[in-house]
C-alpha positions as semicolon CSV with decimal commas, in nm:
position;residue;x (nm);y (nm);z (nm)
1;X;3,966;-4,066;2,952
2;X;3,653;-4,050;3,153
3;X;3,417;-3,793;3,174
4;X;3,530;-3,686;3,542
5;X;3,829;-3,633;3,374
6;X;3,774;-3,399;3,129
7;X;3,552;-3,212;3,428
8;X;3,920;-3,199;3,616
9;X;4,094;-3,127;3,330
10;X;3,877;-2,821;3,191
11;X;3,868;-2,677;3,573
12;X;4,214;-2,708;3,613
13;X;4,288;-2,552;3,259
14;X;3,995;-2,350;3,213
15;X;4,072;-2,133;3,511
16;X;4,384;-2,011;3,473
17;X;4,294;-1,972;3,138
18;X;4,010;-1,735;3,179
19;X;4,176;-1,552;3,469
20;X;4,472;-1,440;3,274
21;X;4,255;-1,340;2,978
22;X;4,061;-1,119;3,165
23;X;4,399;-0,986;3,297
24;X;4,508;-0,887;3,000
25;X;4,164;-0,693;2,881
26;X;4,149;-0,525;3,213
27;X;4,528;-0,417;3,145
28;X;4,511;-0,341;2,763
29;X;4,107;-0,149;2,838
30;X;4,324;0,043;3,086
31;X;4,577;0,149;2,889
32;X;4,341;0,277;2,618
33;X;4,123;0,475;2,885
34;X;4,416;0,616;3,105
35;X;4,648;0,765;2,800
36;X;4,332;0,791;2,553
37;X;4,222;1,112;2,806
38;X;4,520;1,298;2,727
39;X;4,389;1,339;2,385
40;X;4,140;1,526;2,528
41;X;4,335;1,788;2,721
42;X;4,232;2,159;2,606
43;X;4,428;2,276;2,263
44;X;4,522;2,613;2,165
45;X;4,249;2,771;2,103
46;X;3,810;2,788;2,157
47;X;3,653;2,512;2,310
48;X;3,795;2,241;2,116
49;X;3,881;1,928;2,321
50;X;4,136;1,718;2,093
51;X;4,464;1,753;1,964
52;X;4,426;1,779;1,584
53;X;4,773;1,789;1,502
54;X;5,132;1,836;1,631
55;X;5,154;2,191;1,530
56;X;4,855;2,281;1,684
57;X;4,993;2,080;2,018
58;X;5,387;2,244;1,976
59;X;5,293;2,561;1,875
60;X;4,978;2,650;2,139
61;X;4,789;2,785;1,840
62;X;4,472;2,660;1,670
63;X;4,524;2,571;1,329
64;X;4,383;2,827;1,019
65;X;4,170;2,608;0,788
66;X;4,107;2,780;0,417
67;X;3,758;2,861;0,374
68;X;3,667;2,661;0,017
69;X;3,624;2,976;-0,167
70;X;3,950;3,116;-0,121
71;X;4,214;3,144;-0,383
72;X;4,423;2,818;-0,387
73;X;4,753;2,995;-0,599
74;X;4,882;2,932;-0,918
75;X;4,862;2,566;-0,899
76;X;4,519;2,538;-0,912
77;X;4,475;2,122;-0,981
78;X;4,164;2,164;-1,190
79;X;4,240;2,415;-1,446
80;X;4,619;2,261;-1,494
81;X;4,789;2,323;-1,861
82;X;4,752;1,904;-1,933
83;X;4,367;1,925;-1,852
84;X;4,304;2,272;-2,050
85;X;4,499;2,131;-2,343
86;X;4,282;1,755;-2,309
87;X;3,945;1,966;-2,272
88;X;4,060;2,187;-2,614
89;X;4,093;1,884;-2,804
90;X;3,767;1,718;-2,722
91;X;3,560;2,030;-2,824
């Protein structure tokens, strides 16, 4: 093989090649952009911009976070019986 034929062979290969990769960005950067904006469509409630979750999206309501002081119920992780009983026998 000479080295005009490489040239031939990497135009002839390197073309197509290169053309339908850049296809198939264009299409796949596309489809990201065109159904990546409908996670921006207006939610429930305020001025919040994204869809945080599908109750939020089903239900047309913005979601009610806790506030980290409020009372978390009778099964309170941290002060379980197992853990009171471990911290009782190490003191």
């Amino acid at each position: 093989m000479s080295g005009a034929d490489v040239i031939v062979f990497v135009k002839q290969f390197g073309g197509p090649f290169i053309a339908s990769t850049v296809f198939v960005l264009v299409l796949f950067i596309g489809f990201c952009v065109a159904f990546g904006f409908t996670k921006t469509m207006k939610t429930a409630g305020g001025s919040a911009r994204v869809i945080k979750s599908l109750d939020e999206r089903i239900s047309h309501q913005p979601m009610i976070y806790l506030a980290p002081s409020a009372p978390h119920g009778p099964a309170d992780q941290l002060r379980a019986p197992e853990l009171l009983e471990a911290a009782a026998r190490k003191s």
